CSV table of C-alpha atoms in Angstrom, one decimal:
chain,number,residue,atom,x,y,z
V,1,MET,CA,0.7,2.5,9.3
V,2,SER,CA,3.6,4.4,7.6
V,3,SER,CA,6.4,2.1,6.4
V,4,LEU,CA,9.1,3.8,8.5
V,5,ASN,CA,7.3,4.1,11.8
V,6,ASN,CA,9.6,3.5,14.8
V,7,LYS,CA,12.7,3.7,12.5
V,8,THR,CA,15.5,6.1,12.4
V,9,ALA,CA,17.1,7.5,9.2
V,10,ILE,CA,20.3,9.6,8.8
V,11,VAL,CA,20.4,11.9,5.8
V,12,THR,CA,23.6,13.7,5.0
V,13,GLY,CA,23.6,16.9,2.9
V,14,ALA,CA,20.1,17.5,4.4
V,15,GLY,CA,20.2,21.3,4.4
V,16,SER,CA,19.2,21.7,0.8
V,17,GLY,CA,18.5,20.0,-2.5
V,18,ILE,CA,18.1,16.2,-2.7
V,19,GLY,CA,18.9,15.7,1.0
V,20,GLU,CA,16.3,18.2,2.1
V,21,LYS,CA,13.6,16.6,0.0
V,22,THR,CA,14.6,13.1,1.1
V,23,ALA,CA,14.5,14.0,4.7
V,24,GLU,CA,11.0,15.4,4.4
V,25,MET,CA,9.8,12.3,2.5
V,26,LEU,CA,11.3,9.9,5.0
V,27,ALA,CA,9.9,11.9,8.0
V,28,ALA,CA,6.4,11.8,6.3
V,29,GLU,CA,6.7,8.0,6.3
V,30,GLY,CA,7.2,8.0,10.1
V,31,ALA,CA,11.0,7.9,10.4
V,32,SER,CA,12.8,9.9,13.0
V,33,VAL,CA,15.4,11.7,10.8
V,34,VAL,CA,18.9,13.0,11.7
V,35,LEU,CA,19.7,15.9,9.4
V,36,VAL,CA,23.4,16.2,8.8
V,37,GLY,CA,25.5,18.9,7.1
V,38,ARG,CA,28.2,21.4,7.8
V,39,ARG,CA,26.0,24.5,8.4
V,40,LEU,CA,23.6,24.1,11.3
V,41,GLU,CA,21.1,26.9,10.4
V,42,PRO,CA,19.7,25.3,7.2
V,43,LEU,CA,19.4,22.0,9.0
V,44,GLN,CA,17.4,23.6,11.8
V,45,GLU,CA,15.1,25.2,9.2
V,46,VAL,CA,14.4,21.8,7.6
V,47,ALA,CA,13.9,20.2,11.1
V,48,LYS,CA,11.4,23.0,12.0
V,49,ARG,CA,9.4,22.3,8.8
V,50,ILE,CA,9.3,18.6,9.5
V,51,SER,CA,8.2,19.2,13.1
V,52,GLU,CA,5.5,21.6,12.0
V,53,THR,CA,4.0,18.9,9.7
V,54,GLY,CA,4.0,16.3,12.5
V,55,GLY,CA,7.3,14.6,11.8
V,56,THR,CA,10.4,14.1,14.0
V,57,ALA,CA,13.9,15.4,13.0
V,58,GLN,CA,17.1,16.5,14.7
V,59,ALA,CA,19.7,18.7,13.1
V,60,HIS,CA,23.4,17.8,13.6
V,61,SER,CA,26.3,19.7,12.2
V,62,ALA,CA,29.3,17.6,11.0
V,63,ASP,CA,32.2,18.1,8.6
V,64,LEU,CA,32.2,15.0,6.6
V,65,THR,CA,35.6,15.7,5.2
V,66,ILE,CA,36.9,14.7,8.6
V,67,GLY,CA,36.6,11.0,9.0
V,68,ASP,CA,36.1,10.9,12.8
V,69,GLU,CA,33.3,13.5,12.5
V,70,ALA,CA,31.6,11.4,9.8
V,71,ALA,CA,31.8,8.2,12.0
V,72,ALA,CA,30.5,10.2,15.0
V,73,VAL,CA,27.3,10.9,13.2
V,74,ALA,CA,26.2,7.3,13.8
V,75,GLN,CA,26.8,7.5,17.5
V,76,PHE,CA,24.8,10.8,17.6
V,77,ALA,CA,21.9,9.1,15.9
V,78,ILE,CA,22.0,6.2,18.4
V,79,ASP,CA,22.3,8.5,21.4
V,80,THR,CA,19.3,10.6,20.1
V,81,PHE,CA,16.9,7.9,18.7
V,82,GLY,CA,18.4,4.6,19.8
V,83,ARG,CA,19.1,3.0,16.5
V,84,ILE,CA,19.9,3.4,12.8
V,85,ASP,CA,17.7,1.8,10.2
V,86,VAL,CA,18.2,3.8,7.1
V,87,LEU,CA,21.4,5.7,6.1
V,88,VAL,CA,21.3,8.0,3.2
V,89,ASN,CA,24.8,9.1,2.1
V,90,ASN,CA,23.9,12.1,0.0
V,91,ALA,CA,26.4,14.8,0.8
V,92,GLY,CA,28.9,15.6,-1.8
V,93,PHE,CA,30.5,18.3,-4.0
V,94,SER,CA,32.8,18.6,-7.0
V,95,SER,CA,36.0,20.5,-7.5
V,96,LYS,CA,35.9,24.0,-8.9
V,97,VAL,CA,38.7,23.0,-11.3
V,98,ARG,CA,37.5,20.1,-13.4
V,99,SER,CA,40.5,19.4,-15.7
V,100,VAL,CA,42.9,16.7,-14.6
V,101,ARG,CA,45.7,18.9,-16.0
V,102,TYR,CA,45.0,21.7,-13.5
V,103,VAL,CA,43.3,20.3,-10.4
V,104,GLN,CA,45.5,20.6,-7.3
V,105,PRO,CA,46.0,17.9,-4.7
V,106,ASP,CA,44.1,19.8,-2.0
V,107,GLU,CA,41.0,20.0,-4.1
V,108,TRP,CA,41.3,16.4,-5.3
V,109,ASP,CA,41.6,15.2,-1.7
V,110,ALA,CA,38.6,17.3,-0.5
V,111,VAL,CA,36.4,15.8,-3.1
V,112,PHE,CA,37.4,12.2,-2.2
V,113,LYS,CA,37.1,12.9,1.6
V,114,VAL,CA,33.4,13.9,1.3
V,115,ASN,CA,32.3,11.7,-1.6
V,116,MET,CA,34.1,8.5,-0.6
V,117,GLU,CA,35.9,8.6,2.8
V,118,GLY,CA,33.0,10.2,4.6
V,119,VAL,CA,30.6,7.6,3.1
V,120,TYR,CA,32.9,4.7,4.1
V,121,ARG,CA,33.4,6.0,7.7
V,122,LEU,CA,29.8,6.8,8.4
V,123,THR,CA,28.6,3.5,6.8
V,124,GLN,CA,31.1,1.5,8.8
V,125,ALA,CA,29.9,3.1,12.0
V,126,ALA,CA,26.2,2.4,11.3
V,127,LEU,CA,26.7,-1.2,10.5
V,128,PRO,CA,27.0,-3.0,13.9
V,129,GLY,CA,23.4,-2.3,14.9
V,130,MET,CA,22.0,-3.2,11.5
V,131,ILE,CA,23.9,-6.5,11.4
V,132,GLU,CA,22.9,-7.3,15.0
V,133,ARG,CA,19.2,-6.8,14.1
V,134,GLY,CA,19.5,-8.4,10.6
V,135,ASP,CA,17.9,-5.3,9.1
V,136,GLY,CA,19.2,-2.2,7.5
V,137,THR,CA,19.2,0.0,4.4
V,138,ILE,CA,22.1,2.1,3.1
V,139,ILE,CA,21.4,4.4,0.1
V,140,THR,CA,24.2,6.4,-1.5
V,141,THR,CA,23.9,9.1,-4.1
V,142,SER,CA,26.5,8.6,-6.9
V,143,SER,CA,26.3,10.4,-10.2
V,144,MET,CA,26.1,9.9,-13.9
V,145,ALA,CA,29.7,11.0,-13.9
V,146,ALA,CA,30.5,7.6,-12.4
V,147,LEU,CA,29.2,5.9,-15.6
V,148,ARG,CA,30.1,8.5,-18.1
V,149,PRO,CA,33.1,10.4,-16.7
V,150,GLY,CA,33.9,13.7,-18.4
V,151,ILE,CA,35.0,17.3,-18.0
V,152,LEU,CA,31.6,18.5,-16.9
V,153,GLY,CA,31.7,16.5,-13.7
V,154,GLY,CA,35.4,16.8,-13.5
V,155,ALA,CA,38.2,14.3,-12.9
V,156,PRO,CA,38.1,14.1,-9.1
V,157,TYR,CA,34.3,13.9,-8.9
V,158,SER,CA,34.0,11.3,-11.6
V,159,ALA,CA,36.6,9.1,-10.0
V,160,ALA,CA,35.1,9.6,-6.5
V,161,LYS,CA,31.6,8.8,-7.6
V,162,ALA,CA,32.7,5.7,-9.4
V,163,ALA,CA,34.5,4.6,-6.2
V,164,VAL,CA,31.4,5.1,-4.1
V,165,ARG,CA,29.2,3.2,-6.7
V,166,ALA,CA,31.6,0.3,-6.4
V,167,PHE,CA,31.5,0.6,-2.6
V,168,SER,CA,27.7,0.3,-2.6
V,169,HIS,CA,27.8,-2.8,-4.7
V,170,HIS,CA,30.4,-4.3,-2.3
V,171,LEU,CA,28.1,-3.7,0.6
V,172,ASN,CA,25.5,-6.0,-1.0
V,173,SER,CA,28.1,-8.6,-1.9
V,174,GLU,CA,29.3,-8.8,1.7
V,175,LEU,CA,26.3,-7.9,3.9
V,176,ARG,CA,23.1,-9.1,2.2
V,177,GLU,CA,23.2,-12.4,4.1
V,178,HIS,CA,23.1,-10.3,7.3
V,179,GLY,CA,19.9,-8.6,6.2
V,180,VAL,CA,21.7,-5.3,5.2
V,181,ARG,CA,20.8,-4.0,1.7
V,182,ALA,CA,22.5,-1.2,-0.3
V,183,THR,CA,21.2,1.0,-3.1
V,184,VAL,CA,23.2,3.4,-5.2
V,185,ILE,CA,21.3,6.2,-7.0
V,186,VAL,CA,23.0,7.4,-10.2
V,187,PRO,CA,21.4,10.6,-11.3
V,188,GLY,CA,22.1,12.8,-14.3
V,189,GLU,CA,21.7,16.6,-14.1
V,190,VAL,CA,19.7,17.8,-11.2
V,191,ASP,CA,18.8,21.4,-10.5
V,192,THR,CA,20.4,21.8,-7.0
V,193,PRO,CA,22.8,24.2,-5.3
V,194,ILE,CA,25.8,22.1,-6.3
V,195,LEU,CA,25.4,23.6,-9.8
V,196,MET,CA,26.7,26.9,-8.4
V,197,GLY,CA,30.1,25.4,-8.1
V,198,ARG,CA,30.5,24.7,-11.8
V,199,PRO,CA,33.0,26.7,-13.8
V,200,SER,CA,30.1,27.9,-16.0
V,201,VAL,CA,26.9,28.0,-13.9
V,202,PRO,CA,23.8,26.9,-15.9
V,203,ASP,CA,21.3,29.6,-16.6
V,204,THR,CA,17.5,29.4,-16.0
V,205,GLU,CA,16.8,28.0,-19.5
V,206,ALA,CA,19.3,25.2,-19.0
V,207,ARG,CA,17.8,24.3,-15.6
V,208,GLN,CA,14.3,23.9,-17.1
V,209,THR,CA,15.2,20.6,-18.7
V,210,MET,CA,16.9,19.2,-15.6
V,211,MET,CA,15.5,16.9,-13.0
V,212,GLN,CA,14.4,18.5,-9.7
V,213,ALA,CA,15.6,17.5,-6.3
V,214,GLU,CA,12.3,15.8,-5.4
V,215,ASP,CA,12.6,13.5,-8.4
V,216,VAL,CA,15.8,12.0,-7.0
V,217,ALA,CA,14.4,12.0,-3.5
V,218,ARG,CA,11.5,9.9,-4.7
V,219,CYS,CA,14.0,7.3,-5.9
V,220,ILE,CA,15.6,7.3,-2.5
V,221,HIS,CA,12.2,7.0,-0.9
V,222,LEU,CA,11.4,4.0,-3.0
V,223,ALA,CA,14.6,2.2,-2.0
V,224,ALA,CA,14.0,3.0,1.7
V,225,THR,CA,10.4,1.9,1.8
V,226,LEU,CA,10.3,-1.3,-0.2
V,227,PRO,CA,9.9,-4.4,1.9
V,228,GLN,CA,13.2,-5.6,3.4
V,229,ARG,CA,13.1,-8.7,1.2
V,230,THR,CA,13.7,-6.5,-1.9
V,231,VAL,CA,16.7,-4.4,-2.8
V,232,VAL,CA,17.1,-1.9,-5.6
V,233,GLU,CA,20.8,-2.4,-6.2
V,234,GLU,CA,21.2,0.5,-8.6
V,235,LEU,CA,18.9,3.0,-10.0
V,236,VAL,CA,19.9,5.3,-12.9
V,237,VAL,CA,17.7,8.3,-13.6
V,238,MET,CA,18.2,11.0,-16.3
V,239,PRO,CA,16.4,14.0,-17.6
V,240,THR,CA,14.1,13.1,-20.4
V,241,VAL,CA,15.4,15.9,-22.6
V,242,LEU,CA,19.2,16.1,-22.9
V,243,ARG,CA,20.6,19.6,-23.5
V,244,ASP,CA,23.6,20.9,-25.4
V,245,MET,CA,26.4,21.3,-22.8
V,246,SER,CA,29.3,22.1,-25.3
V,247,ALA,CA,29.7,25.7,-24.2
V,248,GLU,CA,29.9,24.7,-20.5
V,249,MET,CA,32.3,21.9,-21.3
V,250,ALA,CA,34.6,24.4,-23.1
V,251,VAL,CA,34.8,26.6,-20.0
V,252,ALA,CA,35.4,23.5,-17.8
V,253,LEU,CA,38.4,22.5,-19.9
V,254,ALA,CA,40.1,25.8,-19.3
V,255,LYS,CA,42.5,26.4,-16.4
V,256,GLN,CA,40.6,27.9,-13.5
V,257,SER,CA,42.1,30.3,-11.0
């Protein structure tokens, strides 16, 4: 029997990258997966692939910068599949302007709304059923920028990812006695579409040393499928070979239009 049979998982940012690979892995373990993102078409494509391989998935469009929409994802999952067992808070993005000297309030706020507020609102909405059953797993993708903040990740993203890392550890502190466990994944560079938002987009050679989306998805899979008696509180993963980022950092330091 697959470890997630008869369970429901929500995966945000499921239309591409880490979220896409995570959704496929959890569905292969037997979970019914709610695929969440802003654009419906990529989610539907992922859902179709999962269905064609014998899995169960439902696409759901939501703008996670809007707190009420983030919270409503939980009710959609309950209405569709009856429960929430695993929540993967994976959606996120960084600002185009990375320097604290130049980033504007609207960009700062947007980064925090997705990376922190959206996580808080959706997690809060998913908790009642988990607490009632005494069983639930919440996995959140943070970033190495939370541990080593710098210009490459940018001021808003580094701060937001540090906040969400602390939030995950708080969940364990408050809720582990209720059977709810929380994992924060802290990855270094990953070759995903989020790289296209960098002030200097890494080229093909640079991407060859990076982790791939499936590498991080395997970490999420581990946290979701371990016996409920065990929690991975934090998992830090990095590329084996670290590359020279000085040229990209110089571009990020400059004022962006």
